[in-house]
Structures are given as structure tokens and as C-alpha cells.
One Martini backbone bead per residue (centre of mass of N, CA, C, O) as a GRO file, in nm:
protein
  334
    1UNK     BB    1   2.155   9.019   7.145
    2UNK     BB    2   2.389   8.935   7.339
    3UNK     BB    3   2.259   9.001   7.583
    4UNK     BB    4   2.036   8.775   7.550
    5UNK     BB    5   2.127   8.579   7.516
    6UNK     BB    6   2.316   8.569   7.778
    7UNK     BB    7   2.046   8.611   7.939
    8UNK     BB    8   1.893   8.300   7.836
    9UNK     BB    9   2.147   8.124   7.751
   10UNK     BB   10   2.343   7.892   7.801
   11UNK     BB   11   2.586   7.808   7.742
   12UNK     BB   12   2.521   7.487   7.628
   13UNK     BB   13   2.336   7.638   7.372
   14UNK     BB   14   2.646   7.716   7.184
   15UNK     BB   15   2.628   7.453   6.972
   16UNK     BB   16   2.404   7.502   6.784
   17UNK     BB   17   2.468   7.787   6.629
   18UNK     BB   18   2.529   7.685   6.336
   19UNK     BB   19   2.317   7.584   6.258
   20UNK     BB   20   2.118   7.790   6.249
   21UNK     BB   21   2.250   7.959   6.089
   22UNK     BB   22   2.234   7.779   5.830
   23UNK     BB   23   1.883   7.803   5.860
   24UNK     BB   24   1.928   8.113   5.802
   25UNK     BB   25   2.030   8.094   5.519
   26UNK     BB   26   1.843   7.893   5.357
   27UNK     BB   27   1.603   8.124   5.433
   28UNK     BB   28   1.757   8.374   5.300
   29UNK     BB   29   2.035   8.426   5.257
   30UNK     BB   30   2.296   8.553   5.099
   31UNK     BB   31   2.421   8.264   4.983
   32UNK     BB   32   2.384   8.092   4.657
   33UNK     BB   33   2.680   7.899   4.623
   34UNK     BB   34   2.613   7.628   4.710
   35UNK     BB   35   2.640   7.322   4.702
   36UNK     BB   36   2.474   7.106   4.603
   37UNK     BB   37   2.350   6.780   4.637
   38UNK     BB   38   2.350   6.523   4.644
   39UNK     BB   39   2.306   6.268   4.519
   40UNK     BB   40   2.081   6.031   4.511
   41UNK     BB   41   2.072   5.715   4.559
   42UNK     BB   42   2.064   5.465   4.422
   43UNK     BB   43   1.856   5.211   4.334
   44UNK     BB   44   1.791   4.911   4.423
   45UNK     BB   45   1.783   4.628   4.326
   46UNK     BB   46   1.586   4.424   4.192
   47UNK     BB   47   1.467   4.175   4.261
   48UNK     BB   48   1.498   3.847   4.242
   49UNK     BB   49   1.332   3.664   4.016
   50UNK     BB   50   1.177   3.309   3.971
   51UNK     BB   51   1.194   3.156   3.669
   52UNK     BB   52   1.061   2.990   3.467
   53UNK     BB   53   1.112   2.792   3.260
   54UNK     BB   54   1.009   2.700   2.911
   55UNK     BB   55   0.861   2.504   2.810
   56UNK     BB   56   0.910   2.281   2.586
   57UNK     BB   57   0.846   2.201   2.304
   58UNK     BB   58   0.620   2.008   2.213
   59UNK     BB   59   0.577   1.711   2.010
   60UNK     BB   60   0.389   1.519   1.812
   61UNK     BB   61   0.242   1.248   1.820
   62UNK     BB   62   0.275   0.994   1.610
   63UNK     BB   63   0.065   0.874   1.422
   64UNK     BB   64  -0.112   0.606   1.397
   65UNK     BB   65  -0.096   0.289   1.244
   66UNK     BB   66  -0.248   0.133   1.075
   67UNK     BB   67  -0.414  -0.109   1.011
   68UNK     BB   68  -0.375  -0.397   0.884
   69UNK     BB   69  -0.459  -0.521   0.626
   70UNK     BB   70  -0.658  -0.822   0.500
   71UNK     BB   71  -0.585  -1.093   0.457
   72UNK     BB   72  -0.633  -1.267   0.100
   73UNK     BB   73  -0.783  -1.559  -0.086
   74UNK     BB   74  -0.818  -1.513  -0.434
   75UNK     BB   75  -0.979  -1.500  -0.722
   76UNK     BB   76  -0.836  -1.536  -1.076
   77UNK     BB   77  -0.741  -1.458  -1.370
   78UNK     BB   78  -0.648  -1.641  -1.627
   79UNK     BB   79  -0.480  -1.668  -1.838
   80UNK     BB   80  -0.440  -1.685  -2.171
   81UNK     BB   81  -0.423  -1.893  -2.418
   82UNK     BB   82  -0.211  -2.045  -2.644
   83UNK     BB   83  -0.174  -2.061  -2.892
   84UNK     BB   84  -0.133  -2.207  -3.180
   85UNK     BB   85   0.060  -2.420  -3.088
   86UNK     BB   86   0.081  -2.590  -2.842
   87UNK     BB   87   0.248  -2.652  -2.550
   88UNK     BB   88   0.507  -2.885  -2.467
   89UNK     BB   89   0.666  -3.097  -2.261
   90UNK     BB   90   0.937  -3.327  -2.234
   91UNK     BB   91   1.063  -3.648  -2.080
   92UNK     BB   92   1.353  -3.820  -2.227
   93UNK     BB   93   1.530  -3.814  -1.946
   94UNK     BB   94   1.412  -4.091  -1.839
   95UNK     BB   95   1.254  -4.335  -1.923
   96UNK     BB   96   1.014  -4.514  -1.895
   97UNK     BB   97   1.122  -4.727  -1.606
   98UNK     BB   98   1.380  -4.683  -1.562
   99UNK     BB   99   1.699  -4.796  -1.452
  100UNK     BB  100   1.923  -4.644  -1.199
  101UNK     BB  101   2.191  -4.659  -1.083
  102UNK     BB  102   2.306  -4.570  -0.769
  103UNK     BB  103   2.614  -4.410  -0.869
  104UNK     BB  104   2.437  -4.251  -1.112
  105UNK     BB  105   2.231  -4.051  -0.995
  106UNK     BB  106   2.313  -3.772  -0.954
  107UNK     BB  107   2.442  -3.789  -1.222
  108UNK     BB  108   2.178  -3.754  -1.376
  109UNK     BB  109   2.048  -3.657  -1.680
  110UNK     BB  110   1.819  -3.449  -1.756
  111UNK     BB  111   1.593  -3.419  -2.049
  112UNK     BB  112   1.429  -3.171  -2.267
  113UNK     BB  113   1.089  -3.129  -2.450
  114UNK     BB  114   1.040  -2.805  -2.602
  115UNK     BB  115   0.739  -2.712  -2.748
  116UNK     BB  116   0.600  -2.401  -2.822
  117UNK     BB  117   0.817  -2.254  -2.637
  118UNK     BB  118   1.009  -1.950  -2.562
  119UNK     BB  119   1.245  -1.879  -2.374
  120UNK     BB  120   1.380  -1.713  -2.094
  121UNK     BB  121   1.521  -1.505  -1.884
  122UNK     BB  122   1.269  -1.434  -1.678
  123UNK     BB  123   1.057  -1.580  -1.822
  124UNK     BB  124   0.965  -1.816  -1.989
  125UNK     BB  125   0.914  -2.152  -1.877
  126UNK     BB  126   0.999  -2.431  -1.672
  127UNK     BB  127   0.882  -2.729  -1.456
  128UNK     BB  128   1.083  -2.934  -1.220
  129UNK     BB  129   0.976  -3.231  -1.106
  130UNK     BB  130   1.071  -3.423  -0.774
  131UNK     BB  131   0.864  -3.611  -0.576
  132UNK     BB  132   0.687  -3.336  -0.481
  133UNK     BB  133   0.903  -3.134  -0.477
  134UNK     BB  134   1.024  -2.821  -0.520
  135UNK     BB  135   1.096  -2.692  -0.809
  136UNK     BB  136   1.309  -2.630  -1.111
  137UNK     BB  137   1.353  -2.379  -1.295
  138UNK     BB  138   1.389  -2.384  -1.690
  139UNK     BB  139   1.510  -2.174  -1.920
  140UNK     BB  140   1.687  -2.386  -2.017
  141UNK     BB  141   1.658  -2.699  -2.199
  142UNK     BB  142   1.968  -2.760  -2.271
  143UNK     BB  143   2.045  -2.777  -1.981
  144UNK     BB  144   2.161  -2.931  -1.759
  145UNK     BB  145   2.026  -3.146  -1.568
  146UNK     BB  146   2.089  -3.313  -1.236
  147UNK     BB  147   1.893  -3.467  -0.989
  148UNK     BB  148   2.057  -3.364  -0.733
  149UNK     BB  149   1.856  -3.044  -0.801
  150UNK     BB  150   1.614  -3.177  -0.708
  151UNK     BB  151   1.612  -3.256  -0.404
  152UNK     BB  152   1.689  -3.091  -0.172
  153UNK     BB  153   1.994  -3.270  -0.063
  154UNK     BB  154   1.864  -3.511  -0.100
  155UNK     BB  155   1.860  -3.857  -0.125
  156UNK     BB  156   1.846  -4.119  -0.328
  157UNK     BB  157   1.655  -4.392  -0.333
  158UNK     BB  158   1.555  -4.652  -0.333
  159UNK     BB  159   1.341  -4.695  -0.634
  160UNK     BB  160   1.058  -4.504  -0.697
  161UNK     BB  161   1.004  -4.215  -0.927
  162UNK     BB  162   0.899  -3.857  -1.011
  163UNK     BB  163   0.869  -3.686  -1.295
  164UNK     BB  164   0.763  -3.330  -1.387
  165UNK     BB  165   0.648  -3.122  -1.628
  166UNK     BB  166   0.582  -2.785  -1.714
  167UNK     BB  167   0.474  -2.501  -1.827
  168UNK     BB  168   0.555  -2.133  -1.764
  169UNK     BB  169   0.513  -1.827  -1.690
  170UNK     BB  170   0.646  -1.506  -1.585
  171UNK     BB  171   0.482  -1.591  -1.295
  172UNK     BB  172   0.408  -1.919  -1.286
  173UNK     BB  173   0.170  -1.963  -1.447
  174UNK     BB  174   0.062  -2.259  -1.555
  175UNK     BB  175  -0.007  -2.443  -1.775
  176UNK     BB  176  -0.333  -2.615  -1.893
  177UNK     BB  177  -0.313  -2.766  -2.157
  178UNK     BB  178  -0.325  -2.981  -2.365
  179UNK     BB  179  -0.043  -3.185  -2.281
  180UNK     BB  180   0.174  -2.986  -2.156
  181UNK     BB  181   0.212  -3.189  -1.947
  182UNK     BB  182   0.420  -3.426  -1.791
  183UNK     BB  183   0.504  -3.801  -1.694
  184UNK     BB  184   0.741  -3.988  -1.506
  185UNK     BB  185   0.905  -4.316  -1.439
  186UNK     BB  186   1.156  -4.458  -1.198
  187UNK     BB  187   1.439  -4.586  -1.118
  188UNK     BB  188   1.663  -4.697  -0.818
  189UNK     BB  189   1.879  -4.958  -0.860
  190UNK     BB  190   1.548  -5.116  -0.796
  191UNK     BB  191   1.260  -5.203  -0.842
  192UNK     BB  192   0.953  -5.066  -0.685
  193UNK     BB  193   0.686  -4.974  -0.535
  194UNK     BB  194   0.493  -4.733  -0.589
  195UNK     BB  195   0.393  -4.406  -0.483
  196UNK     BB  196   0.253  -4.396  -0.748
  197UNK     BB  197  -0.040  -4.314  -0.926
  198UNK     BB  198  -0.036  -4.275  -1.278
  199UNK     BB  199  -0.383  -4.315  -1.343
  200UNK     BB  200  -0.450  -4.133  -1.098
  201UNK     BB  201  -0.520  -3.882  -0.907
  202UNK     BB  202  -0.326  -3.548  -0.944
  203UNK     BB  203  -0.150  -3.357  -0.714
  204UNK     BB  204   0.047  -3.043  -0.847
  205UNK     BB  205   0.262  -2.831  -0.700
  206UNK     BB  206   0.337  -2.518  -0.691
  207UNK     BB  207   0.215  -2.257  -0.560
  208UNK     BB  208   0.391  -2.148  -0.398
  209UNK     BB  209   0.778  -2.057  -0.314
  210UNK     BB  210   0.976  -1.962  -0.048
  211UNK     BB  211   1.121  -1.630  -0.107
  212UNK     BB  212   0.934  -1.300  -0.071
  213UNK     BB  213   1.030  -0.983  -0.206
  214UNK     BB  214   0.918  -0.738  -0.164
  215UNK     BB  215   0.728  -0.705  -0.432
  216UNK     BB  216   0.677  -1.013  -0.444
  217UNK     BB  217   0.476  -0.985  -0.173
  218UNK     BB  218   0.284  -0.948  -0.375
  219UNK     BB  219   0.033  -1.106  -0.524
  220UNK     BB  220   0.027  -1.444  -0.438
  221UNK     BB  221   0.048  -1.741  -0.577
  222UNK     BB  222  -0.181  -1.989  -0.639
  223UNK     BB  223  -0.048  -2.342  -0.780
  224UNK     BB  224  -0.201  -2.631  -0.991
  225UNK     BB  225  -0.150  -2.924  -1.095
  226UNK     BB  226  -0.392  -3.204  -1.325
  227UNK     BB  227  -0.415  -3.554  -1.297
  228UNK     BB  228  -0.691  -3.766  -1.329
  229UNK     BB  229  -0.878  -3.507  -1.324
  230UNK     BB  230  -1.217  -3.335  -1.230
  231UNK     BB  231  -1.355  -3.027  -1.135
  232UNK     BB  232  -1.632  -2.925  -0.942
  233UNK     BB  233  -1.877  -2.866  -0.742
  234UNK     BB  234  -2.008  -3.204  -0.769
  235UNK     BB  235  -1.706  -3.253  -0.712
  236UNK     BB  236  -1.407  -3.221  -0.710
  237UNK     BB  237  -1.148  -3.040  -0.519
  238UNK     BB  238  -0.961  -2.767  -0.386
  239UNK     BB  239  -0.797  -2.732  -0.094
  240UNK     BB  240  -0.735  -2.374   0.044
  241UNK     BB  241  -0.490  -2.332   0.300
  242UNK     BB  242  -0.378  -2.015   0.545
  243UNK     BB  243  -0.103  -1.971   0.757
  244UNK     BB  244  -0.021  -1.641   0.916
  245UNK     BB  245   0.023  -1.339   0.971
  246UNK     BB  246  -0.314  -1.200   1.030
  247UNK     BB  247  -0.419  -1.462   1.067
  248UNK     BB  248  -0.728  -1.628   1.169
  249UNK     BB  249  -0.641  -1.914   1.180
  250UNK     BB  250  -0.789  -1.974   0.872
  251UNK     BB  251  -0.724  -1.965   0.506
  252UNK     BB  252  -1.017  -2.026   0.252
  253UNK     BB  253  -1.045  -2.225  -0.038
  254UNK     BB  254  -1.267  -2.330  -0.328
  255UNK     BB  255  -1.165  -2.524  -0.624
  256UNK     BB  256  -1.397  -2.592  -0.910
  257UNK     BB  257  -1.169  -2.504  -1.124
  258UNK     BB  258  -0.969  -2.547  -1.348
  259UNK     BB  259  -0.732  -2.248  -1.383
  260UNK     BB  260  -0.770  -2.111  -1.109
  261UNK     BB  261  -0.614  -1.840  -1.007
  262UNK     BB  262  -0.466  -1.778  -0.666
  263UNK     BB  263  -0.440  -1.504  -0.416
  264UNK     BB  264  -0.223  -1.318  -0.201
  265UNK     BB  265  -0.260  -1.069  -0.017
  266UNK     BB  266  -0.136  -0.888   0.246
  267UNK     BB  267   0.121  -0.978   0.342
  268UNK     BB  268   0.313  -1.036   0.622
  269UNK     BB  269   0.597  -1.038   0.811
  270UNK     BB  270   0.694  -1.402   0.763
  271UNK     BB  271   0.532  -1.709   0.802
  272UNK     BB  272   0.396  -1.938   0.598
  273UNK     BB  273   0.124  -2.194   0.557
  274UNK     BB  274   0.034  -2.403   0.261
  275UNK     BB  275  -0.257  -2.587   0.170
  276UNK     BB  276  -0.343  -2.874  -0.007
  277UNK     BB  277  -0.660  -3.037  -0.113
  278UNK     BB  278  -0.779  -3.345  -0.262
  279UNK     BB  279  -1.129  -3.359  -0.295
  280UNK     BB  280  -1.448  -3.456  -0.246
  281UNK     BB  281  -1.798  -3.385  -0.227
  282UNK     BB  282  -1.746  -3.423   0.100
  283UNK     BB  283  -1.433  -3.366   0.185
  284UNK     BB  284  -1.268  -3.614   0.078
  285UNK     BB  285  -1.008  -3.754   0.055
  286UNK     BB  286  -0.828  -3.843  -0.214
  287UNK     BB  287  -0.655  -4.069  -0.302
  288UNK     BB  288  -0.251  -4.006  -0.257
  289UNK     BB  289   0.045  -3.877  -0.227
  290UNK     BB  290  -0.029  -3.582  -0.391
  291UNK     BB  291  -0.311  -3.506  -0.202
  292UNK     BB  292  -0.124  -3.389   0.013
  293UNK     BB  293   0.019  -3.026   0.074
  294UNK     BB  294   0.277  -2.867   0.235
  295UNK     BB  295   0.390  -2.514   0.262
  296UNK     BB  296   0.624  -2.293   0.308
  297UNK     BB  297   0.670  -1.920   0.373
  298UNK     BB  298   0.844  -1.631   0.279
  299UNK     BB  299   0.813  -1.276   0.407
  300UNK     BB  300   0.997  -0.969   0.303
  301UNK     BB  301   0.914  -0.632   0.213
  302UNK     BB  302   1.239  -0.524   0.251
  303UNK     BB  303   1.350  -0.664   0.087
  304UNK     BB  304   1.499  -0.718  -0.178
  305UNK     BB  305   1.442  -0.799  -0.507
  306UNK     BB  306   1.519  -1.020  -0.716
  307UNK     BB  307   1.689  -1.066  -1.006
  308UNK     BB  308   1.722  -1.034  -1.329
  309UNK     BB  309   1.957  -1.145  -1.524
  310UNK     BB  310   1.910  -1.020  -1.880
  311UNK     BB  311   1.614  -0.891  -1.812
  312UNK     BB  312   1.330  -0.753  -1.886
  313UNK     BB  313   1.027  -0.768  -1.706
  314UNK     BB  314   0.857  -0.543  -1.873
  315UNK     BB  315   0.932  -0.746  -2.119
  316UNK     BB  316   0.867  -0.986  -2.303
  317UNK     BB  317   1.009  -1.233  -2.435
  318UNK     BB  318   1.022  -1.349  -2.758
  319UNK     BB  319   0.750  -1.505  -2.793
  320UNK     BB  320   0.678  -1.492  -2.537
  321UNK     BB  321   0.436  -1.485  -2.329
  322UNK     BB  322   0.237  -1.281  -2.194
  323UNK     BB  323   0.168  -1.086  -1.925
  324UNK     BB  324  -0.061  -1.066  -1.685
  325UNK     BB  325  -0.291  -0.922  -1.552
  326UNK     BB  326  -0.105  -0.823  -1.230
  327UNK     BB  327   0.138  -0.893  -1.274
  328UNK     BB  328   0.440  -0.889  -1.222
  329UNK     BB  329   0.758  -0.709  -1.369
  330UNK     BB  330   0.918  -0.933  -1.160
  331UNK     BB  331   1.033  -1.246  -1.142
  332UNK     BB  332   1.116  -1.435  -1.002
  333UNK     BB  333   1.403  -1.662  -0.920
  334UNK     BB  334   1.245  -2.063  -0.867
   0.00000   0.00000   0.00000
């Protein structure tokens, strides 16, 4: 063997016999106990993917709000009629005619004669009204009231003024019986031509009046007073125009019964303007200082109604009016 290498081998081809050497001891040598094989290198960590973040749960959208359902200006029923003895009130001072000082006008006390009608805060009460200007809830009629708080802040001036009384239930619905209202004329001053002629129709304006809050602003009276005159299909009537959000143009009705009050429904949070007009079978204006009149009113759903201390507006105070079906619960102090 070492002769064959030696002759058929160069020198420089006895570098790699440790190699062959070794793969004939793997190939069967004689030695089992060679050290393991190293372990395989760990595999690569797996490349990074780009994962995009899953979108964001979508919220739903909130429903659409309905629209808001249409303002309306409906007849209501009318309360029922007081027993006998019916209700009356009656303005003892100023006496008819009377003429006040102009510098005790401000302070001058106004007196009332309210009989078969029980009053109480909150409850049924009277109507006090200085020359067709929005009236004066007086739930006392023993406590004085100054002409002063009837004019709102206005100064009386010289010469006719005229003030009107009437019964009114814990709804501000006026009563409407023979006699109920009472009118007298005074002057200021010094005697002076009349404003109003109180011998012929007179149209006298009771509600809407002011600002109505939360529950309040839900079926809204209108009510009017009527003195020497009659409504009917084919004779005067009066006309009731209401404007202001939600209302496309005016919104109008035709009384032709004395005492059927009527409401407004729906109306949405603003200002309306509601206009009365004592008109003849032609829908011509009966002639009168007092019977063509316009009112604002606003109206505010979110906000408090007022309260009325010292009595539970769910039930009528002892001997007063009953509430009518679909009255408010709780009565502005208006």
C-alpha cells in the first residue's frame, strides 16, 4: 500500500489524507463515539408583515328626527257653565266717569266686587284689563291693585281711560255668562274724548298672553271677551291669524259662536304673533279701537314652568271651577 501510494502519488496529493481518512472511518471505521453533529442554526425569524390595524367599530348613526308635526288652531269644547247663582265681578273705584288727579293716578287703587265665584293662587281667579293692554291675573280680589301695575311701565296719560273685569277659571278660560264681564270708563286728568265707544261692539282680548314654559307651552288658549255684539255663520265673527315657526304663511280660524275657546298645538320653541279681528259678514272690520288686536307670545319647551305656591294645581281649589277635560295640570301666573 505505502509502495503504491509512494509510486503513484506526488507529495502534494498527501495534504488532504486526513479528509479521506476520515470518510472511511464514517463510511464504517472502527470508532461509534464521535462527538454529535452541531444542532442546525435556528430558522430565520419570519419576515415582518405589514398588518394594517383593523378599523374602528363604526358607531351607527343617530336616527333622523321626525319632522316636527304641524302647528294647528282648533275649536275646543268649552268649559260648562257656572251654577246659579252665576259669577260676577264688578269695578267699584274708579266709579263710571270718575275723574282722577293726574298725580294720583299711579297710585290709585283700583277696587273689586267679585261675587259667587271663588278665587285662590292658582286656582279660578279674575281678568283686569287698563285700556286693552294684556290683562292682570287678581287671585285676591280684597288686595289692592294701583293702576300703576295695570299699564306695563306705560305712564297714564290725560283724558278716556277704560278698564274691564271678568271671571276667568284656572285655565284663563274667561267665563262667558249674562252679566260675568263688567266695563267702565274714567278719565285722567281732565274729561276728554273717548277712545272706545262702550255702547257698540267691543272685542276684548284675553289669551294667549306672554311666556309659556315646558308643559305649559302645550295647548295654548285663545280667548276673547265680547260686548254688544253677536257672532253667527251669516253676521260678525272673529278672525284668528297665528305666525311663527313651523307655520307656513299665517295660520287662521273663523269664530262664529261666542265661548268656543280654541288651542294651538304643536308649536316648536320662538316667537309668534297672534292677531284677533272682529269682522262683519263680509270679513270687513266692525269699527272700534278695540277690535283689531295683535299679541307676541313666546314659547320655550325646555325651560321650567312656573310654579304656582301654595296650591296643587291638580285640584281645583274648594268651591272654584272645575278644571275642564284636557286643561293644563298646573296654570301659569299670568
Amino acid at each position: 500500500m505505502k509502495r503504491f501510494l509512494s509510486r503513484t502519488l506526488p507529495l502534494s496529493s498527501f495534504s488532504f489524507f486526513p479528509g479521506l481518512c476520515l470518510v472511511l472511518l464514517a463510511c464504517g471505521g472502527e470508532s461509534d463515539n464521535l462527538p454529535p453533529p452541531p444542532p442546525p442554526p435556528p430558522p430565520p425569524p419570519p419576515a415582518a408583515v405589514a398588518t394594517t390595524p383593523p378599523p374602528a367599530p363604526t358607531q351607527d348613526a343617530p336616527p333622523e328626527k321626525p319632522p316636527a308635526p304641524p302647528v294647528t288652531l282648533t275649536a275646543g269644547a268649552a268649559s260648562p257653565d257656572p251654577a246659579a247663582p252665576l259669577p260676577t265681578a264688578r269695578i267699584t273705584a274708579p266709579t263710571k266717569g270718575q275723574v282722577i288727579a293726574a298725580d294720583k293716578a299711579n297710585d290709585f287703587v283700583v277696587k273689586l266686587d267679585v261675587k259667587n265665584w271663588q278665587t285662590a293662587t292658582g286656582s279660578s281667579h279674575v281678568h283686569l284689563i287698563l285700556d286693552h293692554k294684556p290683562y292682570k291675573a287678581i287671585y285676591d280680589p280684597k288686595a289692592p291693585v294701583k293702576l300703576s301695575e295695570l299699564t306695563g311701565g306705560e305712564t297714564l296719560g290725560e283724558g278716556h281711560h277704560v278698564l274691564v273685569t271678568f271671571p276667568s277659571r284656572a285655565n284663563h278660560e274667561s267665563v262667558k255668562t249674562k252679566d260675568a264681564m263688567h266695563i267702565t270708563e274714567f278719565y285722567i286728568g281732565k274729561k276728554g274724548a273717548p277712545t272706545a265707544d262702550l255702547k257698540k261692539p267691543l272685542l276684548v282680548y284675553s289669551r294667549p298672553k306672554g311666556e309659556y314654559k315646558g308643559d305649559m307651552a302645550n295647548h295654548v288658549l285663545v280667548d276673547f271677551q265680547l260686548a254688544n255684539d253677536v257672532l253667527a255663520d251669516d253676521k260678525d265673527h272673529v278672525n284668528i291669524s297665528v305666525n311663527g315657526p313651523g307655520i307656513e304663511g299665517n295660520l287662521t280660524a273663523k269664530v262664529t259662536k261666542f265661548g268656543t275657546p280654541f288651542y294651538l298645538d304643536n308649536l316648536q320653541n320662538g316667537a309668534y304673533t297672534v292677531k284677533l279681528d272682529l269682522v262683519d259678514k263680509n270679513d270687513k272690520p266692525v269699527p272700534g279701537s278695540w277690535n283689531s288686536v295683535t299679541r307676541d307670545i313666546k314659547i320655550d319647551h325646555e325651560a321650567q314652568a312656573d310654579a304656582m305656591p301654595g296650591h296643587d294645581m291638580s285640584k281645583p281649589a274648594p268651591g272654584a271651577a272645575p278644571l275642564p277635560a284636557g286643561a293644563p295640570a298646573q296654570a301659569p301666573k299670568k
